[in-house]
Short mmCIF file of C-alpha atoms in Angstrom, two decimals:
data_model
loop_
_atom_site.label_atom_id
_atom_site.label_comp_id
_atom_site.label_asym_id
_atom_site.label_seq_id
_atom_site.Cartn_x
_atom_site.Cartn_y
_atom_site.Cartn_z
CA UNK Z 3 82.18 113.35 108.07
CA UNK Z 4 84.48 112.04 105.47
CA UNK Z 5 83.62 111.12 101.78
CA UNK Z 6 83.17 107.43 101.38
CA UNK Z 7 84.00 105.51 98.34
CA UNK Z 8 81.58 102.54 97.69
CA UNK Z 9 83.06 101.76 94.13
CA UNK Z 10 84.65 98.44 95.65
CA UNK Z 11 82.27 95.72 95.11
CA UNK Z 12 83.28 92.46 97.10
CA UNK Z 13 79.52 91.20 97.35
CA UNK Z 14 79.43 90.35 93.65
CA UNK Z 15 76.40 87.97 94.20
CA UNK Z 16 74.23 90.81 95.96
CA UNK Z 17 74.93 93.30 93.52
CA UNK Z 18 74.36 91.15 90.59
CA UNK Z 19 70.78 90.61 92.08
CA UNK Z 20 70.27 94.30 92.91
CA UNK Z 21 71.35 95.36 89.54
CA UNK Z 22 69.07 93.07 87.88
CA UNK Z 23 65.78 94.42 89.93
CA UNK Z 24 66.96 97.77 89.08
CA UNK Z 25 67.09 97.12 85.61
CA UNK Z 26 64.06 95.60 85.42
CA UNK Z 27 62.26 98.17 87.50
CA UNK Z 28 61.24 95.72 90.18
CA UNK Z 29 60.38 96.31 93.91
CA UNK Z 30 62.82 95.02 96.45
CA UNK Z 31 61.75 92.23 99.03
CA UNK Z 32 60.68 93.72 102.31
CA UNK Z 33 63.37 94.74 104.45
CA UNK Z 34 63.74 92.11 107.15
CA UNK Z 35 67.30 92.66 108.32
CA UNK Z 36 69.60 90.04 109.31
CA UNK Z 37 67.21 87.38 107.81
CA UNK Z 38 67.91 88.65 104.07
CA UNK Z 39 70.09 86.25 102.21
CA UNK Z 40 72.80 88.95 101.48
CA UNK Z 41 72.47 90.72 104.61
CA UNK Z 42 75.77 89.55 105.74
CA UNK Z 43 77.71 90.39 102.41
CA UNK Z 44 76.04 93.77 102.13
CA UNK Z 45 77.26 94.77 105.80
CA UNK Z 46 80.70 93.57 105.39
CA UNK Z 47 81.01 95.03 101.98
CA UNK Z 48 79.95 98.61 103.51
CA UNK Z 49 82.50 98.02 106.58
CA UNK Z 50 85.13 97.55 103.86
CA UNK Z 51 84.34 100.75 102.10
CA UNK Z 52 84.21 102.64 105.19
CA UNK Z 53 87.43 101.23 106.86
CA UNK Z 54 85.12 99.91 109.75
CA UNK Z 55 84.17 103.43 110.78
CA UNK Z 56 80.37 105.02 111.36
CA UNK Z 57 79.41 106.61 108.07
CA UNK Z 58 78.49 109.68 109.85
CA UNK Z 59 80.69 110.00 113.17
CA UNK Z 60 83.92 108.32 111.93
CA UNK Z 61 83.95 106.37 115.31
CA UNK Z 62 85.17 102.80 114.75
CA UNK Z 63 82.47 100.69 114.98
CA UNK Z 64 84.21 97.37 113.50
CA UNK Z 65 87.79 96.41 114.41
CA UNK Z 66 88.77 93.59 112.24
CA UNK Z 67 87.02 91.51 109.56
CA UNK Z 68 86.86 93.96 106.57
CA UNK Z 69 89.96 92.35 104.69
CA UNK Z 70 89.38 91.43 101.12
CA UNK Z 71 90.70 87.70 102.00
CA UNK Z 72 87.25 86.81 103.75
CA UNK Z 73 85.54 86.49 100.63
CA UNK Z 74 84.77 83.85 98.25
CA UNK Z 75 85.35 83.94 94.50
CA UNK Z 76 81.52 84.31 93.72
CA UNK Z 77 81.24 87.39 96.10
CA UNK Z 78 79.88 85.74 99.41
CA UNK Z 79 81.41 86.91 102.78
CA UNK Z 80 82.58 83.51 104.21
CA UNK Z 81 82.89 84.02 107.96
CA UNK Z 82 80.42 85.15 110.53
CA UNK Z 83 79.92 89.12 111.02
CA UNK Z 84 82.69 90.01 113.89
CA UNK Z 85 81.36 91.63 117.07
CA UNK Z 86 80.60 95.29 115.92
CA UNK Z 87 78.47 98.28 117.16
CA UNK Z 88 76.78 99.30 113.99
CA UNK Z 89 73.45 99.00 112.14
CA UNK Z 90 72.61 99.06 108.41
CA UNK Z 91 71.24 102.44 107.80
CA UNK Z 92 68.78 103.57 105.00
CA UNK Z 93 70.02 107.23 104.30
CA UNK Z 94 66.60 107.98 102.77
CA UNK Z 95 64.01 106.27 104.75
CA UNK Z 96 61.38 106.96 102.04
CA UNK Z 97 63.02 104.13 99.84
CA UNK Z 98 62.93 101.56 102.48
CA UNK Z 99 59.48 100.16 101.44
CA UNK Z 100 60.41 99.53 97.82
CA UNK Z 101 64.04 99.96 97.37
CA UNK Z 102 65.13 98.26 100.70
CA UNK Z 103 68.24 96.96 99.56
CA UNK Z 104 69.29 99.57 97.17
CA UNK Z 105 73.35 99.80 97.51
CA UNK Z 106 73.40 103.55 96.95
CA UNK Z 107 71.06 104.01 99.96
CA UNK Z 108 72.85 101.85 102.61
CA UNK Z 109 75.47 102.53 104.82
CA UNK Z 110 76.83 101.37 108.28
CA UNK Z 111 76.06 103.44 111.19
CA UNK Z 112 76.86 103.18 114.90
CA UNK Z 113 73.63 101.73 116.54
CA UNK Z 114 72.98 104.96 118.76
CA UNK Z 115 73.25 107.03 116.01
CA UNK Z 116 71.11 105.44 113.50
CA UNK Z 117 68.52 105.34 116.23
CA UNK Z 118 68.73 109.01 116.96
CA UNK Z 119 68.15 109.83 113.18
CA UNK Z 120 65.15 107.13 113.10
CA UNK Z 121 62.90 107.78 110.18
CA UNK Z 122 63.94 111.78 110.04
CA UNK Z 123 64.47 112.96 106.33
CA UNK Z 124 68.10 113.37 105.52
CA UNK Z 125 68.99 116.16 103.16
CA UNK Z 126 71.47 114.55 100.65
CA UNK Z 127 73.65 117.78 100.46
CA UNK Z 128 75.52 115.45 103.50
CA UNK Z 129 75.21 112.19 101.86
CA UNK Z 130 78.70 110.98 102.42
CA UNK Z 131 78.73 108.62 99.49
CA UNK Z 132 77.65 111.25 96.88
CA UNK Z 133 80.00 112.16 94.23
CA UNK Z 134 79.32 115.59 94.72
CA UNK Z 135 79.75 115.54 98.54
CA UNK Z 136 83.04 117.48 99.69
CA UNK Z 137 83.21 117.82 103.59
CA UNK Z 138 85.99 120.50 103.13
CA UNK Z 139 83.58 122.64 101.14
CA UNK Z 140 80.46 122.23 103.19
CA UNK Z 141 81.80 121.72 106.83
CA UNK Z 142 83.95 123.46 109.03
CA UNK Z 143 85.59 122.41 112.47
CA UNK Z 144 85.75 124.01 115.91
CA UNK Z 145 89.01 122.46 117.02
CA UNK Z 146 88.37 124.46 120.42
CA UNK Z 147 84.79 122.80 121.21
CA UNK Z 148 85.24 119.93 118.74
CA UNK Z 149 82.16 120.27 116.90
CA UNK Z 150 81.34 120.31 113.03
CA UNK Z 151 79.41 123.28 111.67
CA UNK Z 152 78.48 124.62 108.47
CA UNK Z 153 81.32 126.29 106.43
CA UNK Z 154 80.53 130.16 107.01
CA UNK Z 155 81.23 131.19 103.55
CA UNK Z 156 78.08 129.37 102.31
CA UNK Z 157 74.99 131.08 101.77
CA UNK Z 158 72.45 131.32 104.57
CA UNK Z 159 69.95 128.78 103.08
CA UNK Z 160 72.70 126.28 102.48
CA UNK Z 161 74.03 127.02 106.12
CA UNK Z 162 70.67 126.48 107.54
CA UNK Z 163 70.31 123.15 105.60
CA UNK Z 164 73.35 121.60 106.75
CA UNK Z 165 72.84 122.84 110.43
CA UNK Z 166 69.61 120.78 110.09
CA UNK Z 167 71.45 117.73 108.72
CA UNK Z 168 74.31 117.74 111.14
CA UNK Z 169 71.84 117.43 114.16
CA UNK Z 170 69.92 114.68 112.18
CA UNK Z 171 73.21 112.54 111.46
CA UNK Z 172 74.41 112.86 115.00
CA UNK Z 173 77.80 114.28 113.87
CA UNK Z 174 78.43 115.95 117.06
CA UNK Z 175 77.37 113.34 119.33
CA UNK Z 176 80.91 111.72 119.57
CA UNK Z 177 82.36 115.15 120.27
CA UNK Z 178 84.06 114.04 123.75
CA UNK Z 179 85.44 110.86 122.20
CA UNK Z 180 86.73 112.88 119.40
CA UNK Z 181 88.36 115.62 121.40
CA UNK Z 182 90.15 113.03 123.32
CA UNK Z 183 91.14 111.22 120.34
CA UNK Z 184 92.41 114.37 118.51
CA UNK Z 185 93.97 116.22 121.45
CA UNK Z 186 96.12 112.96 122.14
CA UNK Z 187 97.92 113.40 118.67
CA UNK Z 188 98.14 117.24 118.82
CA UNK Z 189 100.20 117.06 122.25
CA UNK Z 190 102.35 114.72 120.27
CA UNK Z 191 103.04 116.85 117.35
CA UNK Z 192 103.58 119.80 119.95
CA UNK Z 193 106.26 117.72 121.73
CA UNK Z 194 108.06 117.09 118.30
CA UNK Z 195 106.95 113.36 118.11
CA UNK Z 196 105.26 111.70 115.01
CA UNK Z 197 101.76 110.23 116.19
CA UNK Z 198 100.11 107.34 114.36
CA UNK Z 199 98.06 108.20 111.47
CA UNK Z 200 94.51 108.89 112.56
CA UNK Z 201 92.13 105.75 112.12
CA UNK Z 202 89.32 107.66 113.44
CA UNK Z 203 87.65 110.80 113.20
CA UNK Z 204 89.91 111.47 110.07
CA UNK Z 205 88.06 114.60 108.70
CA UNK Z 206 87.90 116.60 111.97
CA UNK Z 207 91.68 115.70 112.83
CA UNK Z 208 92.66 116.78 109.27
CA UNK Z 209 90.73 119.96 109.65
CA UNK Z 210 92.31 120.67 113.25
CA UNK Z 211 95.71 120.28 111.69
CA UNK Z 212 94.91 122.87 109.07
CA UNK Z 213 93.25 125.21 111.68
CA UNK Z 214 96.46 124.93 113.81
CA UNK Z 215 98.79 125.25 110.74
CA UNK Z 216 100.12 121.84 111.34
CA UNK Z 217 99.79 120.29 108.04
#
């Protein structure tokens, strides 16, 4: 699960509205999914920040439409949302009642993963857009079984916390797809070919290259 940089704000109208609420210490309107005025803007801005990937599994869930030229000058997404496999996810479900549209708490996640997580409490230690999150310090990758697990150099308490959140966020739910995707590139390298840069499962791929001393 890679680190996500959400500093690029294309949805300017939404962000100005959200910041005004926060500055005035006001509660957000009730979460009403796609009926919300800025829903489309939030979704497409998140996809832009996430390169169309699920925030947790790094599986591609939007193939096109997250380019900057789809935005108006006042920061509204001007097209319909393209076909995608994602849902708007509240990392901390406890904020959903009063802070439903808080930018810092929103991510785009594959629908099946979002339903798997449901209302379970997520530990901020693996919050992918946190300034302190570093996958290469907190996670390790078994390139034979193609699963993430806690970095074994961490202390016992941290390892337990990370084990729990790996399960809650479904990081290994896509292990079969991830395995096939990565092995195709590894085989190409072993044959002396230069594979296309990984567009999915980027963290797992980079960790596999490091494990095999191919980087």
